[in-house]
CSV table of C-alpha atoms in Angstrom, one decimal:
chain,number,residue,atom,x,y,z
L,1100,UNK,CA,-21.7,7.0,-69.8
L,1101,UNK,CA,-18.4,5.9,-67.6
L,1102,UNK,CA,-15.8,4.4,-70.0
L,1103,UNK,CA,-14.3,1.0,-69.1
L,1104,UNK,CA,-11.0,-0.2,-68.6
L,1105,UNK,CA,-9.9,-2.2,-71.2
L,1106,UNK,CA,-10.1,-5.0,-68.3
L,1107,UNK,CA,-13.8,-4.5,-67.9
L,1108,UNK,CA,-14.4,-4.5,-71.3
L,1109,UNK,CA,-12.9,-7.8,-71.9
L,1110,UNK,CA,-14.5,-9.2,-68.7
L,1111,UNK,CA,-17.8,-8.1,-70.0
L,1112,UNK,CA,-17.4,-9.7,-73.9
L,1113,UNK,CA,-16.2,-13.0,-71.7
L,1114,UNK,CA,-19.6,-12.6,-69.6
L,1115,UNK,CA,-21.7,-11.7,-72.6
L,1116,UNK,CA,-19.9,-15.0,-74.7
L,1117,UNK,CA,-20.5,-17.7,-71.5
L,1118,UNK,CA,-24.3,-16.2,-72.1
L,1119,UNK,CA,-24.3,-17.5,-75.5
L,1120,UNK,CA,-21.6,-20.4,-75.5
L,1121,UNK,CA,-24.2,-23.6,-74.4
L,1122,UNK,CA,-26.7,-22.0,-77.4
L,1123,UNK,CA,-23.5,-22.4,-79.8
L,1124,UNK,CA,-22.6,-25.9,-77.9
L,1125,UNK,CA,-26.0,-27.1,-78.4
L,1126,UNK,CA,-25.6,-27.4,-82.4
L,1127,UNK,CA,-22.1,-28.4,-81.9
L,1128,UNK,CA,-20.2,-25.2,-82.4
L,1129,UNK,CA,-18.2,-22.9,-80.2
L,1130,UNK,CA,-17.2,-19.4,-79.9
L,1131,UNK,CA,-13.6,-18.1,-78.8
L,1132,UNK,CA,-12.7,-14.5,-78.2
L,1133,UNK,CA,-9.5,-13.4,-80.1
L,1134,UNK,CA,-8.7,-10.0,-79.6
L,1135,UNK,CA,-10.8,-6.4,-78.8
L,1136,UNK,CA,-9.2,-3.6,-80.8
L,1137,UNK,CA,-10.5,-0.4,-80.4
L,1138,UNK,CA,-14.1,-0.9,-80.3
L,1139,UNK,CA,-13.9,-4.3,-82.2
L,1140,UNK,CA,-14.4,-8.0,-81.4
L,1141,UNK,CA,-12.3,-10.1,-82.9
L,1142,UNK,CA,-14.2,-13.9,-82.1
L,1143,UNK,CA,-13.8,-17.2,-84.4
L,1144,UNK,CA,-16.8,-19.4,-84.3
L,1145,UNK,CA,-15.9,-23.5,-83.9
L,1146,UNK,CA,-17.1,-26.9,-84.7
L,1147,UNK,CA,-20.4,-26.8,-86.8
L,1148,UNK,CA,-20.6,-23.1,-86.5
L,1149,UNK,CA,-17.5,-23.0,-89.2
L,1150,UNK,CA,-19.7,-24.7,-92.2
L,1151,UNK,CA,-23.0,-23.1,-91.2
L,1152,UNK,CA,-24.5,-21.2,-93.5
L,1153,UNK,CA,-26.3,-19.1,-91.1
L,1154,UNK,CA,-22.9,-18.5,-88.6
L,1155,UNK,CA,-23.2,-14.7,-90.1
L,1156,UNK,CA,-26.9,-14.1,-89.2
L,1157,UNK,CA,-26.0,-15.8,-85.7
L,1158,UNK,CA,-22.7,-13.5,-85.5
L,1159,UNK,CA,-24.3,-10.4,-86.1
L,1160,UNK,CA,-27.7,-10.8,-84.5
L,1161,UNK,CA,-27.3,-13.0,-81.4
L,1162,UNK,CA,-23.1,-12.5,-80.9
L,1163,UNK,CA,-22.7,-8.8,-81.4
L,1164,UNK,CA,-26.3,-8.3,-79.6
L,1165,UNK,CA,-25.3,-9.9,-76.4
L,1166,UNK,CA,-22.0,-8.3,-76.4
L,1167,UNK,CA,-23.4,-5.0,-77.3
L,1168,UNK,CA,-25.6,-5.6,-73.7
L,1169,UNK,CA,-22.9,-6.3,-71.6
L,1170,UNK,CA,-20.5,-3.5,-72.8
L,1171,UNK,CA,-22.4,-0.9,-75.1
L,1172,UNK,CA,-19.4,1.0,-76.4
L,1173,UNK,CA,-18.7,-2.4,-78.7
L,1174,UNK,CA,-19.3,-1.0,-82.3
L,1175,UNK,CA,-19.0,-4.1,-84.5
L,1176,UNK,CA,-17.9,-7.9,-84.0
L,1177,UNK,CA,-15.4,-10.0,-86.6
L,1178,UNK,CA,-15.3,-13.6,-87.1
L,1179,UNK,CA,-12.0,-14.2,-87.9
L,1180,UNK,CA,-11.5,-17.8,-89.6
């Protein structure tokens, strides 16, 4: 497996959150990328995402699943609030 730049990693977490933004924007919420740290995403989940009481299930499922496909080498992803 070639190892990305941190460049192509953040590239890939913004490709992998514009796949799942308008599913987000659809119920009203949003998704903004804070900060990768070694091979964490830091993200904070908007508008009707913030009192939803399945945000988590969405985070870790759809979020860190989509991410995970775009740059594999991802190991967890943090809502940060």
């Amino acid at each position: 497996m070639t190892t990305m730049t941190s460049e192509e990693t953040r590239s890939n977490v913004e490709k992998a959150l514009e796949e799942i933004r308008p599913f987000l924007q659809s119920d009203g919420g949003d998704i903004t990328l804070i900060s990768i740290e070694d091979n964490t995403v830091k993200v904070r989940l908007e508008g009707n995402c913030i009192g939803c009481t399945v945000n988590q299930m969405t985070l870790k499922s759809g979020v860190e699943m989509t991410i995970k496909k775009y740059a594999p080498q991802i190991e967890e992803v943090i809502n940060i609030s």
